[in-house]
XYZ file of C-alpha atoms in Angstrom:
669
model
C 6.536 20.590 -77.119
C 2.956 19.506 -77.432
C -0.028 18.504 -79.466
C -0.134 19.869 -82.984
C 2.995 21.940 -82.377
C 4.662 22.320 -85.722
C 6.394 25.576 -84.836
C 8.234 26.888 -81.798
C 5.756 29.744 -81.378
C 2.969 27.262 -80.518
C 4.852 25.583 -77.667
C 3.682 27.905 -74.824
C 0.073 26.826 -75.495
C 0.795 23.133 -75.824
C -1.562 21.132 -73.615
C 1.033 18.542 -72.537
C 3.616 21.095 -71.489
C 0.937 23.123 -69.705
C -0.160 20.009 -67.820
C 3.456 19.200 -66.859
C 3.856 22.720 -65.459
C 0.352 22.896 -64.002
C -1.019 22.594 -60.467
C -2.010 18.923 -60.754
C 0.455 16.226 -59.589
C 1.130 13.601 -62.271
C 1.991 10.098 -61.111
C 5.047 8.503 -62.692
C 2.738 5.660 -63.832
C 0.324 7.994 -65.654
C -0.135 7.257 -69.431
C 0.467 11.015 -69.860
C 4.216 10.395 -70.012
C 3.923 8.178 -73.095
C 2.035 10.994 -74.774
C 4.452 13.732 -73.658
C 7.535 11.820 -74.771
C 6.289 10.792 -78.206
C 7.627 13.670 -80.254
C 10.199 13.723 -83.027
C 12.576 16.564 -83.759
C 16.083 17.426 -84.792
C 18.011 18.503 -81.714
C 18.875 22.201 -82.076
C 22.564 22.700 -82.727
C 23.042 26.459 -82.905
C 22.490 29.299 -80.466
C 19.872 31.026 -82.628
C 17.534 27.996 -82.596
C 18.264 27.374 -78.929
C 17.442 30.968 -78.060
C 14.127 30.647 -79.886
C 13.372 27.414 -78.043
C 14.206 28.917 -74.656
C 12.132 32.039 -75.290
C 9.170 29.933 -76.400
C 9.260 27.646 -73.375
C 10.268 30.121 -70.656
C 6.666 30.651 -69.516
C 6.216 26.884 -69.092
C 9.500 26.643 -67.183
C 8.590 29.533 -64.890
C 5.247 27.907 -64.163
C 6.966 24.628 -63.290
C 9.431 26.437 -60.998
C 6.424 27.911 -59.177
C 4.192 24.794 -59.062
C 6.733 21.977 -58.712
C 7.174 22.303 -54.913
C 3.485 21.332 -54.636
C 3.194 18.866 -57.536
C 6.613 17.190 -57.691
C 6.154 16.788 -61.464
C 9.853 17.358 -62.139
C 10.618 14.421 -59.843
C 8.005 12.286 -61.586
C 9.542 13.082 -64.975
C 12.983 12.145 -63.665
C 11.652 8.871 -62.221
C 10.073 8.053 -65.587
C 13.452 8.648 -67.237
C 15.301 6.598 -64.602
C 12.915 3.660 -65.025
C 13.415 3.660 -68.792
C 17.221 3.822 -68.639
C 17.318 0.475 -66.829
C 16.585 -1.255 -70.128
C 18.625 1.040 -72.389
C 21.595 -1.278 -72.852
C 19.334 -4.157 -73.924
C 17.334 -1.758 -76.113
C 20.527 -0.698 -77.897
C 21.572 -4.308 -78.448
C 18.104 -5.201 -79.727
C 17.844 -2.053 -81.874
C 14.722 -0.983 -79.946
C 14.348 2.484 -81.474
C 11.141 3.330 -79.635
C 12.521 2.798 -76.143
C 15.690 4.797 -76.817
C 13.707 7.519 -78.595
C 11.394 8.123 -75.630
C 14.243 7.957 -73.098
C 16.110 10.574 -75.155
C 13.051 12.810 -75.287
C 12.628 12.572 -71.514
C 16.258 13.524 -70.967
C 16.028 16.396 -73.452
C 13.074 17.883 -71.520
C 14.879 17.353 -68.187
C 17.969 19.099 -69.550
C 15.961 22.086 -70.838
C 14.138 22.437 -67.499
C 17.280 21.926 -65.452
C 19.077 24.701 -67.303
C 16.336 27.173 -66.398
C 16.136 25.967 -62.782
C 19.904 26.301 -62.269
C 20.028 29.796 -63.754
C 17.223 30.999 -61.471
C 17.920 29.491 -58.060
C 20.580 28.400 -55.616
C 21.739 24.782 -55.376
C 19.917 24.488 -52.053
C 16.637 25.539 -53.691
C 17.310 23.173 -56.596
C 17.796 20.327 -54.151
C 14.381 21.022 -52.640
C 12.771 20.681 -56.095
C 14.431 17.280 -56.460
C 13.516 15.969 -53.011
C 9.744 16.554 -53.104
C 7.855 13.399 -52.276
C 4.087 13.080 -52.096
C 2.917 11.781 -48.724
C -0.348 10.153 -47.845
C -2.463 12.040 -45.273
C -1.399 11.209 -41.722
C 1.887 9.531 -42.791
C 5.084 10.407 -40.989
C 8.043 11.976 -42.855
C 10.656 9.525 -44.016
C 13.958 10.264 -45.646
C 13.142 10.823 -49.285
C 15.316 9.406 -52.004
C 17.969 11.698 -53.382
C 16.994 12.132 -57.010
C 19.953 14.425 -57.818
C 22.525 11.766 -56.964
C 20.445 9.068 -58.637
C 20.130 11.110 -61.829
C 23.849 11.988 -61.844
C 24.803 8.322 -61.414
C 22.344 7.293 -64.101
C 23.815 9.825 -66.579
C 27.353 8.608 -65.893
C 26.279 4.969 -66.281
C 24.545 5.832 -69.538
C 27.735 7.474 -70.887
C 30.071 4.632 -69.902
C 27.858 1.588 -70.492
C 25.599 2.263 -73.498
C 27.340 1.287 -76.760
C 27.728 4.186 -79.190
C 25.502 3.411 -82.211
C 23.532 5.593 -84.621
C 20.399 5.058 -82.524
C 22.168 5.849 -79.209
C 24.273 8.809 -80.403
C 21.650 11.436 -79.481
C 20.969 10.104 -75.987
C 24.721 9.773 -75.294
C 25.188 13.385 -76.382
C 22.210 14.469 -74.267
C 23.651 12.694 -71.195
C 26.981 14.517 -71.567
C 25.156 17.812 -72.123
C 22.973 17.317 -69.038
C 26.043 16.722 -66.871
C 27.501 20.006 -68.167
C 24.206 21.729 -67.318
C 24.293 20.229 -63.804
C 27.734 21.783 -63.311
C 26.785 25.123 -64.905
C 25.867 26.675 -61.555
C 29.438 28.059 -61.680
C 28.392 30.353 -64.533
C 26.053 32.247 -62.227
C 28.652 33.008 -59.533
C 31.408 35.595 -59.776
C 33.560 33.693 -57.301
C 35.025 30.244 -57.902
C 32.755 27.620 -56.308
C 34.759 25.730 -53.717
C 31.824 24.077 -51.999
C 29.026 22.858 -54.225
C 26.289 20.282 -53.722
C 26.735 18.935 -57.274
C 30.521 18.756 -56.858
C 30.020 16.837 -53.619
C 27.828 14.238 -55.354
C 30.387 13.799 -58.146
C 33.417 13.548 -55.862
C 31.886 11.378 -53.113
C 29.456 8.521 -52.805
C 27.900 6.574 -55.631
C 29.479 8.474 -58.546
C 33.125 8.026 -57.512
C 33.550 4.342 -58.557
C 32.780 5.429 -62.150
C 35.519 8.118 -62.204
C 38.133 6.327 -64.302
C 35.545 4.835 -66.688
C 33.932 8.244 -67.227
C 37.257 9.981 -67.920
C 38.307 7.136 -70.224
C 34.994 7.222 -72.146
C 35.119 11.003 -72.564
C 38.696 10.751 -73.844
C 37.734 8.000 -76.289
C 34.769 10.081 -77.477
C 37.275 12.858 -78.231
C 39.698 10.426 -79.889
C 37.086 8.785 -82.134
C 35.479 12.031 -83.330
C 32.304 10.130 -84.280
C 30.159 12.360 -86.433
C 26.508 12.830 -85.704
C 24.352 10.363 -87.651
C 22.075 11.884 -90.316
C 19.111 13.823 -88.831
C 16.191 11.500 -88.197
C 18.317 8.385 -87.536
C 17.269 8.358 -83.880
C 13.589 8.909 -84.683
C 11.356 5.894 -84.292
C 10.478 4.532 -87.703
C 6.937 3.192 -88.080
C 6.889 -0.513 -88.885
C 4.504 -1.997 -91.438
C 3.647 -5.002 -89.291
C 2.338 -2.968 -86.383
C 3.724 -3.594 -82.929
C 2.857 -3.891 -79.294
C 0.611 -1.733 -77.157
C 3.352 0.799 -76.408
C 4.064 1.139 -80.110
C 0.377 1.722 -80.780
C 0.143 4.446 -78.145
C 3.353 6.106 -79.261
C 2.687 6.053 -82.963
C -0.869 7.254 -82.396
C 0.384 10.201 -80.410
C 3.203 10.939 -82.812
C 0.987 10.999 -85.884
C -2.184 12.354 -84.297
C -1.531 14.616 -81.353
C 2.108 15.499 -81.964
C 3.204 16.562 -85.370
C 6.906 16.335 -86.075
C 8.431 19.128 -84.021
C 11.431 20.522 -85.832
C 14.179 23.041 -85.541
C 15.420 22.855 -89.073
C 13.262 19.793 -89.792
C 13.699 16.061 -89.436
C 15.716 14.891 -92.394
C 16.968 18.401 -93.130
C 20.596 18.734 -94.123
C 23.062 19.340 -91.320
C 25.119 22.512 -91.521
C 28.551 22.166 -93.189
C 30.208 22.853 -89.821
C 28.345 19.966 -88.184
C 29.218 17.651 -91.040
C 32.894 18.294 -90.402
C 32.839 17.851 -86.650
C 31.573 15.598 -83.924
C 29.136 17.165 -81.439
C 29.683 14.259 -79.031
C 33.484 14.603 -79.187
C 33.262 18.358 -78.628
C 30.809 18.075 -75.749
C 32.748 15.198 -74.145
C 35.944 17.236 -74.224
C 34.222 20.230 -72.627
C 32.781 18.031 -69.859
C 36.204 16.456 -69.285
C 37.807 19.902 -68.901
C 35.065 21.047 -66.520
C 35.515 17.921 -64.370
C 39.316 18.217 -64.415
C 39.098 21.782 -63.122
C 36.668 21.232 -60.259
C 38.251 22.517 -57.056
C 39.470 19.958 -54.538
C 37.170 19.246 -51.607
C 38.617 20.043 -48.147
C 39.077 16.335 -47.419
C 39.283 14.877 -50.934
C 41.379 15.749 -54.000
C 39.475 15.985 -57.277
C 39.238 12.312 -58.442
C 38.756 13.327 -62.101
C 41.998 15.308 -62.047
C 43.694 12.338 -60.379
C 42.492 10.074 -63.189
C 43.771 12.518 -65.831
C 47.134 12.796 -64.066
C 47.759 9.070 -63.814
C 46.378 7.158 -66.816
C 48.896 5.098 -68.792
C 49.445 3.723 -72.268
C 47.794 0.396 -73.095
C 51.297 -0.870 -73.967
C 52.612 -0.009 -70.500
C 52.722 -3.221 -68.457
C 53.975 -1.691 -65.190
C 51.684 -2.056 -62.174
C 49.347 0.743 -61.125
C 50.125 2.605 -57.934
C 47.877 1.515 -55.069
C 47.685 5.141 -53.928
C 45.575 6.080 -56.971
C 42.381 4.040 -57.421
C 41.355 6.056 -60.509
C 44.212 5.090 -62.851
C 43.408 3.391 -66.168
C 44.968 2.649 -69.551
C 44.257 4.176 -72.936
C 45.782 3.912 -76.413
C 48.385 6.718 -76.513
C 48.909 6.432 -80.260
C 45.223 7.161 -80.926
C 45.233 9.965 -78.349
C 48.342 11.537 -79.911
C 46.796 11.405 -83.386
C 43.586 13.084 -82.172
C 45.537 15.781 -80.327
C 47.554 16.523 -83.475
C 44.443 16.745 -85.657
C 42.230 18.843 -83.371
C 44.470 21.748 -82.320
C 42.372 24.363 -84.115
C 40.037 24.485 -81.106
C 40.847 26.106 -77.763
C 39.576 23.094 -75.864
C 41.862 20.614 -77.663
C 44.850 22.887 -76.971
C 43.805 23.143 -73.323
C 43.564 19.333 -73.125
C 47.061 19.010 -74.614
C 48.387 21.517 -72.079
C 46.652 19.667 -69.215
C 48.081 16.298 -70.244
C 51.626 17.556 -70.848
C 51.653 19.491 -67.593
C 49.925 16.994 -65.313
C 50.453 13.500 -66.766
C 54.135 12.485 -66.861
C 53.256 9.314 -68.830
C 51.775 11.365 -71.679
C 54.642 13.883 -71.578
C 57.278 11.125 -71.803
C 55.403 9.457 -74.672
C 54.988 12.696 -76.654
C 58.666 13.638 -76.268
C 59.682 10.182 -77.517
C 57.626 10.423 -80.731
C 59.646 10.525 -83.950
C 56.908 12.519 -85.697
C 56.828 15.392 -83.193
C 56.277 17.835 -86.073
C 52.672 16.605 -86.356
C 52.023 18.078 -82.921
C 54.294 21.130 -83.032
C 53.177 22.490 -86.424
C 49.509 23.001 -85.393
C 50.737 24.775 -82.222
C 52.956 27.049 -84.322
C 50.000 27.823 -86.582
C 48.015 29.005 -83.547
C 50.833 31.408 -82.641
C 51.345 32.485 -86.247
C 47.682 33.495 -86.527
C 47.837 35.335 -83.208
C 45.625 38.144 -84.566
C 42.750 35.689 -85.057
C 43.095 33.862 -81.724
C 41.969 34.870 -78.264
C 44.727 35.588 -75.763
C 44.039 32.440 -73.693
C 44.490 30.173 -76.723
C 47.788 31.883 -77.536
C 48.976 31.488 -73.919
C 48.139 27.783 -73.898
C 50.003 27.217 -77.177
C 53.004 29.128 -75.879
C 53.099 27.270 -72.554
C 52.929 23.957 -74.454
C 56.071 25.012 -76.353
C 57.720 26.059 -73.088
C 56.964 22.648 -71.525
C 58.326 20.836 -74.599
C 61.511 22.963 -74.682
C 62.328 21.951 -71.102
C 63.525 18.669 -72.668
C 66.999 18.687 -74.295
C 66.087 15.738 -76.512
C 63.213 17.749 -77.990
C 65.495 20.761 -78.540
C 67.964 18.596 -80.456
C 65.447 16.608 -82.495
C 63.511 19.608 -83.853
C 66.612 20.723 -85.795
C 66.822 17.301 -87.436
C 63.257 17.435 -88.817
C 63.308 19.089 -92.245
C 60.053 20.585 -93.511
C 59.187 21.573 -97.057
C 56.872 24.330 -98.322
C 55.250 25.792 -95.213
C 52.276 27.331 -97.008
C 50.769 29.192 -94.024
C 53.956 31.173 -93.359
C 53.356 34.219 -95.573
C 56.263 36.600 -94.804
C 58.725 34.591 -96.834
C 58.684 31.517 -99.062
C 60.120 28.667 -96.995
C 60.833 25.850 -99.426
C 62.979 23.968 -96.918
C 63.537 24.687 -93.234
C 64.082 22.715 -90.030
C 61.279 22.496 -87.487
C 63.619 24.185 -84.988
C 64.232 27.192 -87.225
C 60.518 27.511 -87.974
C 59.743 27.407 -84.247
C 62.247 30.242 -83.672
C 60.680 32.298 -86.497
C 57.154 31.934 -85.140
C 58.120 32.701 -81.534
C 60.062 35.812 -82.616
C 57.106 36.916 -84.728
C 54.871 36.505 -81.653
C 57.259 38.684 -79.600
C 57.238 41.389 -82.288
C 53.447 41.282 -82.507
C 53.245 41.632 -78.736
C 55.660 44.584 -78.745
C 53.537 46.548 -81.189
C 50.037 45.478 -80.075
C 49.262 43.863 -76.737
C 52.487 44.671 -74.808
C 51.957 41.816 -72.420
C 55.019 41.170 -70.254
C 53.850 37.641 -69.395
C 53.715 36.684 -73.083
C 57.186 38.191 -73.665
C 58.616 36.248 -70.751
C 57.277 32.889 -71.948
C 58.402 33.445 -75.549
C 61.921 34.345 -74.443
C 61.988 31.437 -71.964
C 61.214 28.974 -74.794
C 63.977 30.488 -76.980
C 66.394 30.417 -74.052
C 65.664 26.729 -73.368
C 66.449 25.907 -77.010
C 69.448 28.215 -77.454
C 72.213 25.817 -76.377
C 70.869 23.250 -78.872
C 70.465 25.585 -81.889
C 71.711 23.649 -84.919
C 72.118 24.708 -88.568
C 69.837 27.715 -88.150
C 68.130 28.771 -91.366
C 69.566 32.082 -92.613
C 66.159 33.737 -92.234
C 65.828 32.507 -88.639
C 69.307 33.888 -87.856
C 68.381 37.224 -89.455
C 65.148 37.436 -87.437
C 67.019 36.851 -84.154
C 69.296 39.824 -84.905
C 66.367 41.873 -86.298
C 64.494 41.380 -83.017
C 67.552 42.606 -81.146
C 67.663 45.609 -83.489
C 64.018 46.397 -82.740
C 64.651 46.159 -78.996
C 67.725 48.373 -79.346
C 65.724 51.082 -81.135
C 62.986 50.877 -78.521
C 65.599 51.184 -75.769
C 67.062 54.312 -77.365
C 63.613 55.846 -77.842
C 62.578 55.299 -74.204
C 65.957 56.634 -73.055
C 65.487 59.758 -75.159
C 61.928 60.267 -73.858
C 63.160 59.918 -70.282
C 65.917 62.484 -70.880
C 63.539 65.000 -72.506
C 60.983 64.485 -69.756
C 63.629 65.135 -67.126
C 64.730 68.350 -68.842
C 61.130 69.550 -69.208
C 60.365 68.879 -65.572
C 63.122 71.199 -64.352
C 61.006 74.249 -65.151
C 57.745 72.806 -63.779
C 56.834 71.015 -60.556
C 53.093 70.645 -61.229
C 52.780 67.637 -63.523
C 53.929 64.125 -62.436
C 56.698 62.484 -64.443
C 55.835 59.446 -66.605
C 57.430 56.282 -65.226
C 60.097 55.924 -67.899
C 62.408 54.234 -65.403
C 60.041 51.248 -65.201
C 59.702 51.071 -69.011
C 63.483 51.220 -69.321
C 63.920 48.488 -66.742
C 61.482 46.161 -68.574
C 63.105 46.659 -71.969
C 66.596 46.209 -70.538
C 65.477 42.880 -69.010
C 64.306 41.746 -72.454
C 67.530 42.943 -74.132
C 69.565 41.103 -71.503
C 67.602 37.938 -72.201
C 68.180 38.250 -75.960
C 71.915 38.731 -75.420
C 71.958 35.643 -73.163
C 70.187 33.612 -75.889
C 72.716 34.712 -78.544
C 75.600 34.096 -76.128
C 74.280 30.619 -75.220
C 74.199 29.631 -78.894
C 77.698 30.997 -79.566
C 79.162 29.311 -76.473
C 77.575 25.891 -77.020
C 77.172 25.491 -80.782
C 79.133 28.177 -82.615
C 80.444 25.739 -85.259
C 76.872 24.561 -85.998
C 75.505 28.047 -86.749
C 77.472 29.962 -89.406
C 74.295 31.819 -90.457
C 73.922 33.339 -86.985
C 77.574 34.486 -86.985
C 77.020 35.960 -90.461
C 73.924 37.898 -89.266
C 75.847 39.040 -86.174
C 78.714 40.398 -88.277
C 76.352 42.046 -90.744
C 74.693 44.018 -87.924
C 77.763 44.360 -85.660
C 77.202 48.106 -85.120
C 74.003 47.314 -83.178
C 76.016 45.853 -80.310
C 78.498 48.703 -79.952
C 76.377 50.770 -77.533
C 75.936 47.817 -75.146
C 79.658 46.949 -74.737
C 80.164 49.391 -71.878
C 76.604 49.392 -70.513
C 76.744 48.204 -66.870
C 73.689 45.946 -67.327
C 75.196 44.069 -70.285
C 78.968 44.330 -69.919
C 79.509 40.755 -68.732
C 77.286 39.042 -71.290
C 78.722 41.210 -74.112
C 82.263 39.838 -73.599
C 81.710 36.662 -75.633
C 79.639 38.376 -78.335
C 82.284 41.102 -78.663
C 85.027 38.481 -78.867
C 83.219 36.552 -81.622
C 82.562 39.740 -83.620
C 86.227 40.844 -83.285
C 87.632 37.389 -84.105
C 85.581 36.854 -87.271
C 85.822 40.502 -88.407
C 89.612 40.165 -88.292
C 89.553 36.990 -90.401
C 87.261 38.607 -92.974
C 89.554 41.662 -93.214
C 92.510 39.375 -93.835
C 90.569 37.659 -96.651
C 90.186 40.962 -98.510
C 87.273 43.044 -99.795
C 84.376 42.214 -102.120
C 83.720 38.780 -100.656
C 80.698 36.784 -101.816
C 78.150 35.451 -99.319
C 79.384 31.919 -99.966
C 83.015 32.958 -99.331
C 82.064 34.753 -96.087
C 80.237 31.652 -94.831
C 83.230 29.486 -95.748
C 85.565 31.764 -93.736
C 83.127 31.668 -90.798
C 83.034 27.844 -90.851
C 86.846 27.676 -90.912
C 87.085 30.268 -88.150
C 84.604 28.390 -85.951
C 86.974 25.430 -85.922
C 90.014 27.648 -85.259
C 88.513 29.709 -82.401
C 89.790 28.264 -79.082
C 86.791 27.254 -76.955
C 88.452 28.304 -73.724
C 88.464 31.930 -74.846
C 84.667 32.041 -74.479
C 83.531 32.661 -70.927
C 81.143 30.044 -69.554
C 77.807 31.206 -68.156
C 75.206 29.141 -66.268
C 72.985 27.127 -68.613
C 69.753 28.886 -69.572
C 66.879 26.745 -68.318
C 63.367 27.924 -67.604
C 60.641 25.673 -66.256
C 56.940 26.363 -66.490
C 55.415 26.833 -63.061
C 51.648 27.078 -62.695
C 50.302 30.044 -60.773
C 49.555 29.698 -57.064
C 45.796 29.666 -57.642
C 45.436 28.260 -61.176
C 41.671 27.781 -60.781
C 41.217 31.575 -60.863
C 42.407 31.462 -64.483
C 41.371 28.016 -65.683
C 37.794 27.741 -64.372
C 36.551 30.976 -66.039
C 38.489 29.988 -69.169
C 36.925 26.519 -69.342
C 33.430 27.893 -68.804
C 33.958 30.568 -71.456
C 34.775 27.676 -73.840
C 31.601 25.862 -72.783
C 29.579 29.046 -73.254
C 31.028 29.683 -76.721
C 31.543 26.126 -77.999
C 28.972 23.783 -76.488
C 26.549 22.158 -78.913
C 22.844 22.385 -78.045
C 23.369 24.778 -75.130
C 22.368 28.410 -74.840
C 22.547 30.708 -71.833
C 21.275 34.259 -71.663
C 24.469 36.386 -71.655
C 22.877 38.783 -69.149
C 22.681 35.962 -66.584
C 26.391 35.053 -66.750
C 28.453 36.335 -63.826
C 31.649 34.266 -63.919
C 33.211 36.244 -66.777
C 32.441 39.183 -69.024
C 31.250 38.422 -72.535
C 34.516 39.600 -74.135
C 36.748 37.507 -71.861
C 36.670 34.498 -74.199
């Protein structure tokens, strides 16, 4: 960034950047800063442009890292920015483009420099760069001001207090981005940071009173999904009637010494992806997730997580608990709508999971909605397109379903919601199906995908737990959903027989040889028998609790009755098979009495009549199937790398060298 720089390649030789990174201290009152900050450009929004920018400016950054302990120029730049932010709110109200423009430029440079500093040094070393203070000869050392805390507080104030307008959009986005960069020290550590200087500033002292306002603002940024204004909106527009001295200096620099510095060009068309999304909403959500997943301090719980756990609906008039000073209110209807609309991204799904799991007010509100399909359908789409999603996204979607199915009201209501023409479900044309039946279809499809591809026991367990939670409330199952339940059991049965056969052959082969170790077929058999047992419990739960509501399941059971024969006498399944065997025998007898060559309609009619006639006391009662989601003992070991992988892959206007990242491997996202 410098005089006559019209291309990135010229930046390393720019006289202003070289002076900033040079050996000469620059006072915060020096006119140099007006010259340095009077450039116009379109903020880079893709990793390719950002990589070019970083490569072009790395020599300047390295020089500043080396010289700053003597010059304190980074501190001077920060003080210049801090002094200008004091008037930002008034500038926004008065439409003072110039003031906001230069403040944004200062913050952009700080953010770029900070990113390099953090990736190359420890937090302790970074703190030294921030605490340099020039002293007059012979003066005694005094406690220098803490610029890190001051800058952090200033960024938070900027986010929560500056109104979001076209002219303030870029600086609001830059403030959110800079906070993410401040916290990015985690990326350069393999272990989870439990004690961090930056965390300490954010969870103690001057930043804490802004906790609830920051969380609320970030949530509203996500809710509003404000699109970026057209490129060039934030750039100072030259006025025909001249202006004050500052305007004269700035415009002279901008037109004479600086040419318009572009990455894509001021006024150039934004990419189609950027037109459809909101960089500020995306970045705000990422920052919110990072803050929510900071580890608790030894003496203080994470205040940002506390705020997320306790906020209430604006329509809730009950008093706040005095034990939580960070509680606030937000419009739940707007939040629900945004959550429904944004589920294509990992981070929106992770936010939904966080709120359902940690905030009982949100969970209660969501479960009471009469349009629950607007939330569930996008989650089902994530699972349906499992091949295109990363494993973490699939897990989050699945756990959301598990949390929802813990509620009996949800399990009942989903069978009352009738959907028409589910276009994304390709295996079969579904012109009309209940939300409950569709949920069953998608979960079973996920299990079958997992059986043939990933073979992840954890995924199996959660899928089956969700089905088990719903099973007692199955109502009017679609014939295809009933068929898929029995088809899944058929697949498991075949797999069981195959593993059993392999174990038998392996045992026979080993009798003549003692050299090679036996494959652990016993463990494989144990796992598959656990899954079969669970499927039988799900079928049994439906038959015991809602037999008369599910003629299609009885029909599918009778059609494939031979599948269950081998499990009648199996010691692992004997008890649970009693009811299934009774139902098969009872309805088979009634069909035999009705004669041969029965139509499908006639069979279903006989099943419906039989369901009424079958005495309920003949079916043995088993404990209700209920599974509750329990977070792992150390959830941060999963969630912190996951959140930072989302930041790495999704953040707008941020690029890190993949070779520097230590928290996760590049394929972990």
